mmCIF file of C-alpha atoms in Angstrom:
data_model
loop_
_atom_site.group_PDB
_atom_site.id
_atom_site.type_symbol
_atom_site.label_atom_id
_atom_site.label_comp_id
_atom_site.label_asym_id
_atom_site.label_seq_id
_atom_site.Cartn_x
_atom_site.Cartn_y
_atom_site.Cartn_z
ATOM 1 C CA MET A 1 -36.484 21.132 -16.584
ATOM 2 C CA PRO A 2 -37.827 17.623 -17.156
ATOM 3 C CA LYS A 3 -35.368 14.885 -17.989
ATOM 4 C CA ALA A 4 -35.225 13.828 -21.676
ATOM 5 C CA SER A 5 -36.526 10.415 -22.272
ATOM 6 C CA ASN A 6 -33.299 9.360 -23.861
ATOM 7 C CA ASN A 7 -31.313 9.987 -20.677
ATOM 8 C CA LEU A 8 -30.299 7.199 -18.348
ATOM 9 C CA ASP A 9 -31.721 6.961 -14.947
ATOM 10 C CA LEU A 10 -28.659 6.609 -12.968
ATOM 11 C CA ASP A 11 -30.520 5.506 -9.969
ATOM 12 C CA THR A 12 -31.611 2.318 -11.785
ATOM 13 C CA HIS A 13 -29.081 1.794 -14.552
ATOM 14 C CA LEU A 14 -27.071 -1.134 -13.445
ATOM 15 C CA PRO A 15 -23.666 -0.259 -14.779
ATOM 16 C CA ALA A 16 -23.924 3.241 -13.214
ATOM 17 C CA LEU A 17 -24.872 1.552 -9.794
ATOM 18 C CA ILE A 18 -22.115 -0.959 -9.959
ATOM 19 C CA GLN A 19 -19.666 1.832 -10.807
ATOM 20 C CA THR A 20 -20.814 3.926 -7.905
ATOM 21 C CA LEU A 21 -20.493 1.043 -5.568
ATOM 22 C CA GLY A 22 -16.952 0.295 -6.893
ATOM 23 C CA ASN A 23 -15.874 3.849 -6.572
ATOM 24 C CA LYS A 24 -17.111 4.000 -2.979
ATOM 25 C CA ILE A 25 -15.275 0.725 -2.170
ATOM 26 C CA SER A 26 -12.090 2.012 -3.818
ATOM 27 C CA LEU A 27 -12.344 5.354 -1.834
ATOM 28 C CA HIS A 28 -12.707 3.480 1.430
ATOM 29 C CA ALA A 29 -9.739 1.271 0.543
ATOM 30 C CA LEU A 30 -7.529 4.316 -0.198
ATOM 31 C CA ARG A 31 -8.571 5.884 3.004
ATOM 32 C CA GLY A 32 -7.866 2.769 5.018
ATOM 33 C CA GLY A 33 -5.787 -0.287 4.098
ATOM 34 C CA ALA A 34 -4.051 0.903 0.932
ATOM 35 C CA GLY A 35 -3.423 4.380 2.383
ATOM 36 C CA SER A 36 -1.897 3.015 5.423
ATOM 37 C CA HIS A 37 0.609 1.198 3.280
ATOM 38 C CA SER A 38 1.109 3.836 0.678
ATOM 39 C CA LEU A 39 -0.397 1.702 -1.942
ATOM 40 C CA ASP A 40 -2.552 2.776 -4.963
ATOM 41 C CA LEU A 41 -5.536 0.657 -5.810
ATOM 42 C CA ARG A 42 -3.753 -1.389 -8.556
ATOM 43 C CA GLU A 43 -0.952 -2.173 -6.165
ATOM 44 C CA TRP A 44 -3.552 -3.241 -3.525
ATOM 45 C CA ARG A 45 -5.212 -5.511 -5.983
ATOM 46 C CA ILE A 46 -1.868 -6.990 -7.086
ATOM 47 C CA ILE A 47 -0.888 -7.814 -3.525
ATOM 48 C CA LEU A 48 -4.233 -9.384 -2.886
ATOM 49 C CA ILE A 49 -4.009 -11.488 -5.972
ATOM 50 C CA LEU A 50 -0.487 -12.671 -5.420
ATOM 51 C CA GLY A 51 -1.351 -13.455 -1.791
ATOM 52 C CA ALA A 52 -4.281 -15.627 -2.906
ATOM 53 C CA GLU A 53 -2.956 -17.160 -6.102
ATOM 54 C CA GLY A 54 0.844 -17.189 -5.455
ATOM 55 C CA ARG A 55 3.644 -17.029 -8.005
ATOM 56 C CA SER A 56 2.196 -15.650 -11.292
ATOM 57 C CA THR A 57 3.144 -14.187 -14.719
ATOM 58 C CA ILE A 58 2.648 -10.432 -15.108
ATOM 59 C CA ASN A 59 -0.017 -11.290 -17.765
ATOM 60 C CA GLU A 60 -1.885 -13.472 -15.368
ATOM 61 C CA VAL A 61 -1.862 -10.839 -12.779
ATOM 62 C CA ALA A 62 -3.107 -8.290 -15.442
ATOM 63 C CA ASP A 63 -5.844 -10.490 -16.517
ATOM 64 C CA ARG A 64 -6.989 -11.222 -12.825
ATOM 65 C CA VAL A 65 -7.118 -7.477 -12.018
ATOM 66 C CA ALA A 66 -8.789 -6.831 -15.330
ATOM 67 C CA MET A 67 -6.375 -3.973 -16.019
ATOM 68 C CA ASP A 68 -3.999 -3.259 -18.824
ATOM 69 C CA ARG A 69 -0.621 -5.141 -18.909
ATOM 70 C CA GLY A 70 1.465 -1.980 -19.147
ATOM 71 C CA GLY A 71 0.063 -0.333 -16.060
ATOM 72 C CA THR A 72 0.108 -3.703 -14.201
ATOM 73 C CA SER A 73 3.844 -4.122 -15.161
ATOM 74 C CA ARG A 74 4.583 -0.634 -13.953
ATOM 75 C CA SER A 75 2.846 -1.273 -10.602
ATOM 76 C CA ILE A 76 4.660 -4.556 -10.231
ATOM 77 C CA SER A 77 7.925 -2.739 -10.835
ATOM 78 C CA ARG A 78 7.088 -0.188 -8.137
ATOM 79 C CA LEU A 79 6.211 -3.034 -5.635
ATOM 80 C CA GLU A 80 9.542 -4.683 -6.535
ATOM 81 C CA GLN A 81 11.383 -1.489 -5.949
ATOM 82 C CA ARG A 82 9.619 -0.948 -2.579
ATOM 83 C CA GLY A 83 10.756 -4.466 -1.543
ATOM 84 C CA LEU A 84 7.250 -6.046 -1.362
ATOM 85 C CA ILE A 85 7.515 -8.581 -4.263
ATOM 86 C CA GLU A 86 10.270 -10.557 -6.103
ATOM 87 C CA ARG A 87 10.681 -11.646 -9.665
ATOM 88 C CA PHE A 88 11.722 -15.138 -10.645
ATOM 89 C CA ASP A 89 12.798 -16.809 -13.939
ATOM 90 C CA ASP A 90 10.201 -18.994 -15.485
ATOM 91 C CA SER A 91 11.866 -22.432 -15.888
ATOM 92 C CA LYS A 92 9.343 -23.324 -18.633
ATOM 93 C CA ASP A 93 9.690 -20.116 -20.741
ATOM 94 C CA ARG A 94 12.883 -18.125 -20.440
ATOM 95 C CA ARG A 95 11.167 -15.015 -21.994
ATOM 96 C CA ARG A 96 8.813 -14.827 -19.067
ATOM 97 C CA SER A 97 9.301 -13.906 -15.491
ATOM 98 C CA LEU A 98 7.098 -14.759 -12.517
ATOM 99 C CA VAL A 99 6.360 -12.506 -9.538
ATOM 100 C CA ASP A 100 5.413 -13.306 -5.990
ATOM 101 C CA LEU A 101 5.100 -11.671 -2.588
ATOM 102 C CA ASN A 102 8.164 -11.667 -0.284
ATOM 103 C CA THR A 103 8.053 -11.768 3.415
ATOM 104 C CA THR A 104 7.237 -8.026 3.632
ATOM 105 C CA GLY A 105 4.576 -8.357 0.988
ATOM 106 C CA VAL A 106 3.023 -11.331 2.755
ATOM 107 C CA SER A 107 2.757 -9.201 5.985
ATOM 108 C CA ILE A 108 0.988 -6.364 4.128
ATOM 109 C CA HIS A 109 -1.160 -9.006 2.386
ATOM 110 C CA LYS A 110 -2.369 -10.195 5.806
ATOM 111 C CA ASP A 111 -3.240 -6.576 6.782
ATOM 112 C CA LEU A 112 -5.165 -5.899 3.514
ATOM 113 C CA VAL A 113 -7.108 -9.186 3.857
ATOM 114 C CA GLN A 114 -8.272 -8.293 7.439
ATOM 115 C CA PHE A 115 -9.221 -4.821 6.311
ATOM 116 C CA SER A 116 -11.099 -6.291 3.378
ATOM 117 C CA LYS A 117 -13.009 -8.870 5.588
ATOM 118 C CA ASP A 118 -13.896 -6.181 8.107
ATOM 119 C CA ARG A 119 -15.089 -3.817 5.427
ATOM 120 C CA GLU A 120 -17.133 -6.603 3.720
ATOM 121 C CA LYS A 121 -19.005 -7.230 7.047
ATOM 122 C CA LEU A 122 -19.877 -3.624 7.353
ATOM 123 C CA ILE A 123 -21.141 -3.404 3.742
ATOM 124 C CA LEU A 124 -23.191 -6.380 4.173
ATOM 125 C CA LYS A 125 -24.384 -5.777 7.729
ATOM 126 C CA ASN A 126 -28.171 -5.181 6.809
ATOM 127 C CA VAL A 127 -28.271 -7.772 4.020
ATOM 128 C CA ALA A 128 -29.771 -11.196 4.853
ATOM 129 C CA LEU A 129 -27.478 -14.206 4.193
ATOM 130 C CA THR A 130 -29.829 -15.616 1.505
ATOM 131 C CA ASP A 131 -29.597 -12.145 -0.272
ATOM 132 C CA GLN A 132 -25.876 -12.161 0.039
ATOM 133 C CA LYS A 133 -25.693 -15.582 -1.678
ATOM 134 C CA LEU A 134 -27.971 -14.426 -4.445
ATOM 135 C CA LEU A 135 -26.040 -11.221 -4.876
ATOM 136 C CA ASN A 136 -22.818 -13.195 -5.259
ATOM 137 C CA GLU A 137 -24.502 -15.592 -7.759
ATOM 138 C CA LEU A 138 -25.779 -12.634 -9.770
ATOM 139 C CA LEU A 139 -22.542 -10.798 -9.764
ATOM 140 C CA HIS A 140 -20.711 -13.887 -11.134
ATOM 141 C CA LYS A 141 -23.331 -14.216 -13.880
ATOM 142 C CA LEU A 142 -22.759 -10.609 -14.836
ATOM 143 C CA ILE A 143 -19.072 -11.042 -14.791
ATOM 144 C CA ASP A 144 -19.482 -14.140 -17.136
ATOM 145 C CA ASN A 145 -21.708 -12.093 -19.446
ATOM 146 C CA LEU A 146 -19.137 -9.293 -19.628
ATOM 147 C CA ASP A 147 -16.332 -11.793 -20.323
ATOM 148 C CA GLN A 148 -18.387 -13.044 -23.311
ATOM 149 C CA LEU A 149 -19.135 -9.483 -24.452
ATOM 150 C CA LEU A 150 -15.513 -8.597 -24.295
ATOM 151 C CA ASP A 151 -14.314 -11.676 -26.260
ATOM 152 C CA GLY A 152 -17.067 -11.011 -28.849
ATOM 153 C CA SER A 153 -19.077 -14.292 -28.198
ATOM 154 C CA ILE A 154 -22.321 -12.326 -27.525
#
């Protein structure tokens, strides 16, 4: 049966392609780095964010992971229970707490960074450096556009 003209061509529809790419990257992460440390993807991302940015509020982490605050807070609690992160009082605002990796979390962060760098090399192995730079620029433009779409400015 021929495809209806009002259907999306999922082989050329940019959001579908990006979603497929993201799903495959996530699957690889679960099979490798995250799985070897019994982490789910949100926990993986939280560890990478805290390792890169240091002590942060839960809201800052949630915004950076682009995930809901409730789920991020639950993931942070699990990571704290597993002894990978610690909470600290915020000296500027007593209502907030800050989270950061502890020594064990830093060690896992190092493993995840190495796994991520190795995977990135494999993903980009047949992509010219100029194309990699262009892709990076384009992805940042798309992220900026989506941020504007989400905040209603476009």
